[in-house]
Short mmCIF file of C-alpha atoms in Angstrom, two decimals:
data_model
loop_
_atom_site.label_atom_id
_atom_site.label_comp_id
_atom_site.label_asym_id
_atom_site.label_seq_id
_atom_site.Cartn_x
_atom_site.Cartn_y
_atom_site.Cartn_z
CA MET O 14 -2.71 6.01 5.78
CA VAL O 15 -1.75 3.94 9.17
CA TYR O 16 -4.24 1.24 10.68
CA ASP O 17 -7.32 2.48 11.90
CA ILE O 18 -7.17 2.18 15.68
CA ARG O 19 -9.83 2.28 17.43
CA PRO O 20 -9.31 0.44 21.26
CA LEU O 21 -12.08 0.35 23.27
CA ALA O 22 -10.83 0.06 26.59
CA ASN O 23 -7.31 -0.27 28.33
CA GLY O 24 -6.62 -3.80 29.85
CA LEU O 25 -5.74 -3.09 33.64
CA ARG O 26 -2.35 -4.40 33.35
CA THR O 27 -1.09 -2.36 30.63
CA ASP O 28 1.84 0.68 31.36
CA HIS O 29 0.37 2.91 29.04
CA PRO O 30 -3.58 4.00 29.67
CA VAL O 31 -5.10 5.71 27.19
CA PRO O 32 -6.75 8.81 28.21
CA GLY O 33 -10.67 8.83 28.51
CA LEU O 34 -10.68 4.93 27.80
CA PRO O 35 -12.31 2.48 30.81
CA PHE O 36 -10.06 -0.03 32.12
CA VAL O 37 -11.26 -3.67 31.84
CA ASP O 38 -10.40 -6.51 33.79
CA ASP O 39 -7.55 -8.68 32.10
CA SER O 40 -6.82 -10.75 35.04
CA HIS O 41 -8.11 -14.03 33.33
CA LEU O 42 -5.30 -13.76 30.63
CA PRO O 43 -1.93 -14.92 30.84
CA LEU O 44 -0.06 -11.81 30.36
CA ASP O 45 2.63 -12.71 32.28
CA ASP O 46 3.55 -15.85 30.89
CA GLY O 47 4.62 -14.44 27.35
CA PRO O 48 3.12 -14.10 23.90
CA ASP O 49 2.90 -18.22 23.28
CA ALA O 50 0.75 -18.14 26.44
CA ILE O 51 -1.58 -15.37 25.10
CA GLU O 52 -1.94 -16.85 21.43
CA ALA O 53 -2.85 -20.40 22.77
CA VAL O 54 -5.95 -18.67 24.48
CA GLY O 55 -7.81 -17.96 21.36
CA ARG O 56 -5.82 -20.12 18.72
CA ASN O 57 -7.82 -23.01 17.32
CA LYS O 58 -9.81 -23.14 20.54
CA GLY O 59 -13.22 -22.76 19.19
CA GLU O 60 -15.42 -21.42 16.25
CA GLY O 61 -14.69 -17.65 15.57
CA MET O 62 -11.49 -17.82 18.01
CA TRP O 63 -8.03 -17.03 17.10
CA GLY O 64 -4.75 -15.81 18.41
CA ARG O 65 -1.19 -15.27 17.16
CA CYS O 66 1.66 -13.91 18.40
CA ASP O 67 5.24 -12.66 16.90
CA THR O 68 8.32 -10.92 17.32
CA SER O 69 8.64 -7.18 16.74
CA HIS O 70 11.06 -5.83 14.28
CA GLU O 71 11.46 -3.00 16.31
CA GLY O 72 12.31 -4.98 19.93
CA GLY O 73 9.79 -7.11 21.99
CA TRP O 74 7.28 -8.94 21.04
CA LEU O 75 3.07 -8.64 20.18
CA ALA O 76 0.48 -10.95 20.28
CA PHE O 77 -3.33 -11.09 19.76
CA THR O 78 -6.48 -13.20 21.05
CA THR O 79 -10.07 -13.64 21.09
CA ASP O 80 -11.33 -13.14 24.29
CA PRO O 81 -12.24 -16.51 25.89
CA ILE O 82 -15.59 -15.85 27.23
CA ALA O 83 -16.82 -12.47 24.87
CA HIS O 84 -15.87 -13.65 21.56
CA HIS O 85 -17.05 -10.61 20.33
CA LEU O 86 -14.10 -8.64 21.54
CA GLY O 87 -10.16 -9.19 21.26
CA TRP O 88 -7.07 -8.45 23.19
CA ALA O 89 -4.10 -7.15 21.70
CA VAL O 90 -0.92 -6.64 23.44
CA ARG O 91 2.89 -5.28 22.74
CA HIS O 92 5.40 -5.87 25.23
CA HIS O 93 8.64 -3.69 24.42
CA PRO O 94 11.93 -4.63 26.71
CA GLU O 95 12.51 -1.08 27.49
CA HIS O 96 9.42 0.74 27.53
CA GLY O 97 6.77 -2.07 28.90
CA ARG O 98 3.46 -3.48 27.79
CA THR O 99 0.44 -1.87 26.24
CA VAL O 100 -3.09 -3.93 26.30
CA LEU O 101 -5.84 -2.74 24.31
CA LEU O 102 -9.17 -4.35 23.89
CA LEU O 103 -10.73 -4.03 20.49
CA ARG O 104 -13.55 -5.32 18.37
CA ASP O 105 -12.15 -8.96 17.49
CA GLU O 106 -12.14 -8.38 14.01
CA ASP O 107 -9.80 -5.59 14.23
CA THR O 108 -7.16 -7.33 16.21
CA ALA O 109 -5.56 -9.14 13.61
CA GLY O 110 -5.08 -5.96 11.35
CA LEU O 111 -3.53 -3.73 14.14
CA HIS O 112 -0.96 -6.92 14.65
CA THR O 113 0.12 -6.76 11.30
CA TYR O 114 0.55 -2.78 11.43
CA TRP O 115 2.01 -2.84 15.22
CA SER O 116 5.10 -5.05 14.47
CA GLY O 117 6.83 -1.91 12.90
CA ALA O 118 8.13 1.30 14.76
CA PRO O 119 4.98 2.17 16.73
CA LEU O 120 4.64 1.65 20.40
CA LEU O 121 1.56 3.57 21.18
CA PHE O 122 -1.25 5.67 19.29
CA ARG O 123 -2.89 8.63 20.32
CA ALA O 124 -5.11 11.57 19.21
CA GLY O 125 -6.45 9.87 16.08
CA GLY O 126 -3.18 8.08 14.92
CA TYR O 127 -0.26 9.94 16.28
CA TRP O 128 2.42 7.56 17.28
CA TRP O 129 5.26 7.23 19.44
CA ASP O 130 8.24 5.01 18.68
CA GLY O 131 10.03 5.48 22.23
CA GLU O 132 11.36 8.65 21.68
CA THR O 133 9.62 10.68 19.40
CA TRP O 134 6.12 11.20 18.34
CA TYR O 135 4.52 11.20 14.57
CA ARG O 136 1.82 12.16 12.67
CA PRO O 137 -0.20 9.51 11.39
CA GLY O 138 1.33 7.83 8.16
CA GLN O 139 -0.50 8.76 4.90
CA ILE O 140 1.72 9.75 2.09
CA TRP O 141 3.57 6.67 0.61
CA ASP O 142 7.56 6.91 0.12
CA PRO O 143 8.24 4.36 -3.16
CA VAL O 144 11.82 4.33 -1.80
CA THR O 145 11.31 3.43 1.83
CA GLU O 146 7.97 1.53 0.64
CA ASP O 147 6.55 2.92 3.57
CA TYR O 148 4.48 5.69 4.91
CA ALA O 149 6.69 8.68 5.53
CA ARG O 150 7.57 9.77 8.81
CA HIS O 151 6.68 13.41 9.59
CA LYS O 152 7.50 14.27 13.19
CA ALA O 153 5.03 16.49 15.06
CA ARG O 154 5.86 19.69 16.22
CA ALA O 155 7.09 20.74 19.65
CA THR O 156 5.69 17.76 21.31
CA ALA O 157 5.85 16.61 25.13
CA THR O 158 4.87 13.29 26.35
CA VAL O 159 2.76 13.08 29.42
CA HIS O 160 3.01 10.78 31.77
CA ALA O 161 0.97 9.37 34.30
CA VAL O 162 2.79 10.83 37.04
CA ASP O 163 1.98 14.27 35.32
CA MET O 164 -1.86 13.31 35.73
CA LEU O 165 -2.12 11.75 39.37
CA ASP O 166 -2.28 15.23 41.56
CA GLY O 167 -3.61 13.48 44.59
CA ARG O 168 -7.53 15.11 44.46
CA ALA O 169 -8.67 11.93 42.63
CA HIS O 170 -11.15 9.64 44.14
CA PRO O 171 -9.89 6.18 43.13
CA ASP O 172 -13.12 4.55 45.20
CA ARG O 173 -15.27 6.15 42.54
CA ALA O 174 -13.38 4.46 39.41
CA HIS O 175 -15.19 1.18 37.52
CA LEU O 176 -13.25 -1.53 36.60
CA HIS O 177 -15.53 -3.53 33.78
CA LYS O 178 -15.55 -6.86 33.25
CA ALA O 179 -15.30 -8.18 29.68
CA THR O 180 -18.32 -10.17 29.73
CA THR O 181 -20.53 -7.13 30.40
CA PHE O 182 -18.51 -4.70 28.15
CA ASP O 183 -20.35 -2.48 26.59
CA PRO O 184 -18.43 0.39 24.74
CA ALA O 185 -21.25 2.63 24.08
CA THR O 186 -22.05 3.03 27.81
CA ALA O 187 -18.74 2.85 29.38
CA GLN O 188 -17.19 6.34 29.58
CA PRO O 189 -15.64 7.35 32.78
CA GLU O 190 -17.22 10.53 34.40
CA ASN O 191 -13.88 11.31 35.70
CA TRP O 192 -11.18 9.62 34.18
CA VAL O 193 -8.79 10.41 36.66
CA ASP O 194 -10.39 8.52 39.35
CA ASP O 195 -9.81 5.45 37.03
CA LEU O 196 -6.19 6.17 36.40
CA THR O 197 -5.58 6.90 40.12
CA ARG O 198 -6.89 3.31 40.78
CA TRP O 199 -4.87 2.07 38.13
CA ALA O 200 -1.73 3.27 39.63
CA GLN O 201 -2.72 1.94 42.73
CA HIS O 202 -3.03 -1.37 40.96
CA HIS O 203 0.20 -0.97 39.00
CA GLN O 204 2.52 -0.42 41.68
CA LYS O 205 1.58 -3.88 42.86
CA GLN O 206 2.79 -5.55 40.40
CA ASP O 207 6.32 -7.27 40.37
CA ASP O 208 8.92 -4.94 38.93
CA PRO O 209 6.13 -2.40 37.70
CA LEU O 210 7.52 0.30 34.88
CA PRO O 211 8.04 3.78 37.01
CA LEU O 212 4.73 6.01 36.68
CA ASP O 213 7.31 8.86 35.30
CA ARG O 214 7.92 6.36 32.54
CA CYS O 215 4.14 5.20 31.85
CA VAL O 216 3.16 7.14 28.48
CA VAL O 217 -0.56 8.50 28.81
CA ASP O 218 -0.74 11.21 26.10
CA LEU O 219 1.19 13.68 24.08
CA ALA O 220 0.75 17.38 23.79
CA SER O 221 1.29 19.39 20.98
CA PRO O 222 0.34 22.83 19.83
CA GLU O 223 -0.69 21.43 16.61
CA LEU O 224 -3.35 19.43 18.80
CA ALA O 225 -4.42 22.62 20.68
CA GLY O 226 -8.16 22.69 20.60
CA ASP O 227 -8.47 26.41 18.66
CA ARG O 228 -6.32 25.23 15.81
CA LEU O 229 -8.23 22.16 14.89
CA LEU O 230 -10.32 21.85 11.88
CA GLY O 231 -13.82 20.76 10.70
CA VAL O 232 -15.08 19.27 8.06
CA PRO O 233 -15.72 22.14 6.03
CA GLU O 234 -11.80 23.33 6.26
CA MET O 235 -10.43 20.12 5.81
CA ALA O 236 -12.79 19.61 2.89
CA ALA O 237 -11.39 22.71 1.18
CA LEU O 238 -7.75 21.80 2.02
CA GLY O 239 -8.76 18.58 -0.07
CA GLY O 240 -10.39 20.64 -2.86
CA ILE O 241 -13.90 18.79 -2.26
CA THR O 242 -17.04 20.11 -1.05
CA ALA O 243 -17.88 19.49 2.70
CA SER O 244 -20.73 17.28 1.65
CA THR O 245 -18.30 14.61 -0.42
CA LEU O 246 -16.26 14.33 2.45
CA ARG O 247 -18.82 13.67 4.78
CA GLY O 248 -19.96 10.93 2.00
CA TYR O 249 -16.34 9.59 1.91
CA ILE O 250 -16.06 9.29 5.99
CA SER O 251 -19.97 7.39 6.09
CA ARG O 252 -18.72 4.76 3.44
CA GLY O 253 -15.08 4.40 4.67
CA GLU O 254 -13.61 5.98 1.40
CA ASN O 255 -10.62 7.62 0.17
CA ASP O 256 -8.25 7.23 3.59
CA VAL O 257 -10.04 9.67 5.52
CA PRO O 258 -7.69 10.09 8.62
CA LEU O 259 -9.29 9.47 11.98
CA PRO O 260 -10.13 12.87 13.58
CA GLN O 261 -7.78 14.08 16.29
CA ALA O 262 -10.92 14.95 18.45
CA THR O 263 -14.76 14.95 18.73
CA VAL O 264 -16.19 17.95 19.72
CA GLY O 265 -20.04 18.34 20.41
CA GLY O 266 -20.41 15.41 17.95
CA ARG O 267 -18.23 16.91 15.15
CA ALA O 268 -15.01 15.23 14.14
CA GLN O 269 -11.86 18.07 14.28
CA TRP O 270 -8.66 17.33 12.65
CA SER O 271 -4.71 19.05 13.30
CA ARG O 272 -4.41 21.07 10.19
CA THR O 273 -0.81 19.04 9.66
CA VAL O 274 -3.10 16.17 9.50
CA ALA O 275 -5.38 17.63 7.02
CA GLU O 276 -2.70 18.76 5.03
CA ASP O 277 -1.20 15.31 5.05
CA TRP O 278 -4.09 14.26 3.40
CA ALA O 279 -4.37 16.68 0.78
CA GLU O 280 -0.95 15.83 -0.28
CA ALA O 281 -1.82 11.87 -0.08
CA ARG O 282 -4.81 12.82 -2.55
CA ARG O 283 -2.45 14.78 -4.69
CA ARG O 284 0.09 11.72 -4.70
CA SER O 285 -2.67 8.92 -5.50
CA SER O 286 -3.24 7.29 -8.67
CA GLU O 287 -6.72 9.54 -8.81
CA GLY O 288 -4.94 12.48 -8.17
CA LEU O 289 -1.81 11.84 -10.84
CA ARG O 290 -4.68 11.08 -13.57
CA GLU O 291 -6.63 14.25 -13.09
CA ALA O 292 -3.12 16.18 -13.14
CA MET O 293 -2.07 14.09 -15.95
CA SER O 294 -5.43 14.42 -18.06
CA ALA O 295 -5.88 16.43 -21.11
CA GLY O 296 -8.61 18.34 -19.69
CA ASP O 297 -11.88 16.56 -21.36
CA ARG O 298 -14.64 14.61 -19.78
CA HIS O 299 -12.98 11.35 -20.75
CA ARG O 300 -9.66 12.34 -18.31
CA LEU O 301 -7.46 10.73 -20.89
CA ALA O 302 -3.91 11.11 -20.39
CA PRO O 303 -2.25 13.49 -22.77
CA GLY O 304 -0.56 11.01 -24.91
CA ALA O 305 -3.64 9.02 -24.97
CA ALA O 306 -5.86 12.09 -26.53
CA GLN O 307 -3.32 12.40 -29.20
CA ILE O 308 -3.94 9.17 -30.05
CA ARG O 309 -7.58 9.53 -29.92
CA ASP O 310 -7.41 12.68 -32.06
CA ARG O 311 -5.32 11.30 -34.89
CA PHE O 312 -7.42 8.14 -35.13
CA SER O 313 -10.48 10.08 -35.02
CA GLU O 314 -9.70 12.20 -38.00
CA THR O 315 -8.65 9.41 -39.73
CA PHE O 316 -11.61 7.42 -39.16
CA PHE O 317 -13.62 10.35 -40.10
CA ARG O 318 -11.86 10.93 -43.54
CA PHE O 319 -12.34 6.94 -43.87
CA LEU O 320 -16.19 6.86 -43.03
CA TRP O 321 -17.44 10.33 -44.37
CA LYS O 322 -14.70 11.90 -46.96
CA ARG O 323 -14.68 8.55 -49.24
CA PRO O 324 -17.56 8.05 -51.41
CA ASP O 325 -17.34 4.47 -51.82
CA THR O 326 -17.62 4.12 -47.78
CA ARG O 327 -20.15 7.19 -47.09
CA LYS O 328 -22.65 5.61 -48.93
CA ARG O 329 -22.66 2.17 -46.82
CA TRP O 330 -24.47 4.82 -44.37
CA ALA O 331 -27.92 4.32 -46.30
CA LEU O 332 -30.29 1.73 -45.02
CA ARG O 333 -30.22 -0.32 -48.13
CA HIS O 334 -26.27 -0.88 -47.76
CA ARG O 335 -26.12 -1.14 -44.17
CA ASN O 336 -25.90 -4.73 -43.16
CA GLU O 337 -24.08 -7.15 -41.20
CA PRO O 338 -21.34 -7.90 -43.91
CA SER O 339 -20.63 -4.20 -44.74
CA VAL O 340 -20.61 -3.29 -41.29
CA ARG O 341 -17.73 -5.86 -40.58
CA GLU O 342 -15.98 -4.97 -43.55
CA VAL O 343 -15.51 -1.10 -42.16
CA ALA O 344 -14.83 -2.65 -38.85
CA ASP O 345 -12.24 -4.66 -40.48
CA GLN O 346 -10.72 -1.80 -42.16
CA LEU O 347 -10.57 0.21 -38.94
CA ALA O 348 -9.01 -2.19 -37.01
CA PHE O 349 -6.30 -2.90 -39.69
CA GLU O 350 -5.75 0.94 -39.30
CA VAL O 351 -4.94 0.92 -35.57
CA ALA O 352 -2.68 -2.33 -36.08
CA ASP O 353 -1.25 -0.97 -39.01
CA SER O 354 -0.15 2.53 -36.94
CA LEU O 355 1.50 0.50 -33.91
CA ARG O 356 4.77 2.48 -34.49
CA GLN O 357 3.01 5.86 -34.03
CA ILE O 358 1.57 4.32 -30.92
CA ILE O 359 4.53 2.84 -29.21
CA PRO O 360 7.98 4.28 -29.30
CA THR O 361 9.88 1.67 -30.87
CA ASN O 362 12.87 3.63 -30.89
CA ALA O 363 13.03 4.12 -27.22
CA LEU O 364 11.34 0.64 -26.20
CA GLY O 365 14.58 -1.30 -28.14
CA PRO O 366 17.38 0.25 -26.40
CA THR O 367 15.59 0.11 -23.21
CA ILE O 368 15.28 -3.45 -23.59
CA ARG O 369 18.94 -4.16 -24.46
CA HIS O 370 19.98 -2.17 -21.46
CA ALA O 371 17.65 -4.36 -19.35
CA VAL O 372 18.82 -7.60 -21.10
CA LEU O 373 22.40 -6.94 -20.50
CA GLU O 374 21.82 -5.82 -16.83
CA ASP O 375 20.18 -9.15 -16.08
CA PHE O 376 23.39 -10.78 -17.95
CA THR O 377 25.59 -8.77 -15.67
CA THR O 378 23.81 -10.19 -12.83
CA SER O 379 23.63 -13.71 -13.80
CA LEU O 380 27.54 -13.66 -14.69
CA ARG O 381 28.44 -12.32 -11.07
CA THR O 382 26.06 -15.11 -9.83
CA ALA O 383 28.14 -17.66 -11.72
CA GLU O 384 31.08 -16.23 -10.17
CA ARG O 385 30.03 -16.42 -6.61
CA ARG O 386 29.61 -19.79 -7.34
CA GLY O 387 33.16 -20.38 -8.69
CA GLY O 388 31.39 -22.32 -11.73
CA GLU O 389 31.74 -21.60 -15.22
CA LEU O 390 28.82 -19.89 -16.66
CA LYS O 391 26.35 -22.01 -18.53
CA GLY O 392 23.44 -21.14 -20.98
CA PHE O 393 20.86 -21.89 -18.19
CA ASP O 394 22.60 -19.45 -16.08
CA LEU O 395 21.19 -16.65 -18.21
CA ILE O 396 18.28 -15.70 -16.67
CA LEU O 397 15.73 -12.57 -17.40
CA SER O 398 13.51 -11.23 -14.97
CA LEU O 399 9.88 -12.04 -15.58
CA PRO O 400 8.57 -8.71 -16.89
CA LEU O 401 11.55 -8.35 -18.82
CA ALA O 402 11.14 -11.84 -20.49
CA GLN O 403 7.38 -10.85 -21.06
CA MET O 404 8.60 -7.40 -22.71
CA LEU O 405 10.90 -8.96 -24.78
CA SER O 406 8.12 -11.84 -25.88
CA TRP O 407 5.76 -8.92 -26.66
CA PHE O 408 8.26 -6.98 -28.46
CA ILE O 409 9.15 -9.80 -30.76
CA GLN O 410 5.43 -10.07 -31.46
CA HIS O 411 4.61 -6.90 -32.31
CA PHE O 412 7.59 -5.45 -34.04
CA PRO O 413 9.71 -8.56 -35.45
CA THR O 414 12.05 -6.25 -37.64
CA SER O 415 12.73 -3.48 -34.77
CA ALA O 416 13.44 -6.60 -32.68
CA HIS O 417 15.38 -8.32 -35.04
CA TRP O 418 18.03 -5.38 -34.71
CA TYR O 419 18.12 -4.78 -31.29
CA VAL O 420 18.30 -8.80 -30.44
CA GLY O 421 21.29 -8.67 -32.38
CA GLU O 422 22.75 -5.60 -30.42
CA ILE O 423 22.21 -7.31 -27.52
CA MET O 424 24.00 -10.42 -28.77
CA SER O 425 27.06 -8.09 -29.87
CA GLU O 426 27.24 -6.18 -26.83
CA ALA O 427 27.04 -9.36 -24.77
CA ASP O 428 29.91 -11.18 -26.66
CA LYS O 429 32.02 -7.71 -26.41
CA GLN O 430 31.34 -6.47 -22.87
CA LEU O 431 30.71 -9.86 -21.16
CA GLY O 432 32.26 -12.58 -23.09
CA ILE O 433 29.04 -14.34 -23.49
CA THR O 434 28.93 -15.74 -27.37
CA ALA O 435 26.09 -14.87 -29.40
CA GLN O 436 24.94 -18.54 -29.60
CA VAL O 437 24.49 -18.64 -25.52
CA SER O 438 22.99 -15.52 -25.28
CA GLY O 439 20.51 -15.76 -28.35
CA GLU O 440 19.37 -19.24 -26.69
CA ALA O 441 18.83 -17.73 -23.26
CA LEU O 442 16.73 -14.91 -24.89
CA ARG O 443 14.75 -17.49 -26.83
CA ARG O 444 14.28 -19.76 -23.53
CA SER O 445 12.99 -16.80 -21.82
CA ALA O 446 10.66 -15.24 -24.27
CA THR O 447 8.41 -18.54 -24.95
CA THR O 448 8.96 -20.14 -21.44
CA ASN O 449 8.19 -17.02 -19.30
CA GLY O 450 6.82 -14.68 -22.30
CA GLU O 451 4.09 -15.37 -24.73
CA LEU O 452 6.32 -15.95 -27.84
CA ASP O 453 4.79 -19.23 -29.33
CA ALA O 454 7.98 -21.71 -30.01
CA GLN O 455 7.45 -22.07 -33.41
CA ALA O 456 7.44 -18.26 -34.15
CA ALA O 457 10.54 -18.18 -31.65
CA LYS O 458 12.34 -20.94 -33.51
CA GLU O 459 11.62 -19.13 -36.82
CA PHE O 460 12.75 -15.64 -35.50
CA PHE O 461 15.76 -16.43 -33.78
CA SER O 462 16.85 -18.71 -36.54
CA ARG O 463 16.87 -15.23 -38.49
CA VAL O 464 18.88 -13.46 -35.78
CA VAL O 465 21.47 -15.99 -33.83
CA PRO O 466 24.81 -16.53 -35.87
CA ARG O 467 25.13 -20.10 -37.05
CA GLU O 468 28.22 -22.09 -34.78
CA PRO O 469 31.82 -21.39 -36.52
CA GLU O 470 32.59 -24.16 -38.24
CA SER O 471 35.67 -26.20 -36.91
#
């Protein structure tokens, strides 16, 4: 899921106040002096203090710092050249995590993780996309952006607002009685700043049908979507497990989620490694994958025949024959049975061609690199990726006769397709298998001396 952002309060000079959060005086921070000045407030200033600033991938900058007085609190600042500044007060231990996530597209967070990129509102990211290597972006439906000007109706009483100090701030008791009073006072202060962002561009909240109170789900409905019991979900929440998303609202002390967020969470559970194991299990209590279950069943029958149906082995279960040497002999025979059955476990007829294609692809990449340099290909220019070198090494160690055949095919194809001689490609394979793999140098010498053809006589 996205970063579990739980801001404690708005800073006073934010351009985008968070509804319901109290305002805290941030005048002791150099917010107008840029990210380096904010970082310098806390970085290397004392034990338990820290600060950092970075350029945002999406424009502007972001920074965080430990509060110089109240070290248990920290300030996170995000500045965008077009959309202005957001200032949040958090627990100090949360600032670095938010800083890492905030460097991307999200500018603002509302309603338990809904986020805005300057144009569009998205639901909390929960479903991992392996192609983009990021959480899938799902747009919230029929959203409307609520600006400060939409909430300032002239009937508020800014004199009743309260501006908190970081030194005495207590999030448990700092809930505003009438937040519009606080917002009105903020607006008065905001408009006194140099070149303030217009109030009709200061984002406060979002509105969407999927966030309507009568459409939110409680724990029982959320649990049902996830295929678990309500008590299990409550346990997940209390222990911070299974990436349960933040609720979109809390009504009477009870968490409430939008159906779309709950459905995304259920889909994320289905796509998780745990969900995949469950779906691909053989259906027994061990939850083995189907292929593993087949191996278990095959060896279970083999071991049963060996231990029970063979009289010479079965008699060893008598107490007078049950001693360490006898048990060791049985264990060795069973272990030999497994080792001798590797071809029934590993599909070498598929593994060999896979390694061949991968090696030739790496060789092709090496050739292109040499061509870009404008130089002649040398043996050391042929490089296999680390995982491929390890796989080749393992293949040679476990299936030397099959590896002999496929390494020969690799050298043949490299010569015909890429113009790389067998001696050069064979040496590259040997070097990779010993340097990046786990093949012993002497074993590699013995193997490749039987595979690589001799240099042609002059």
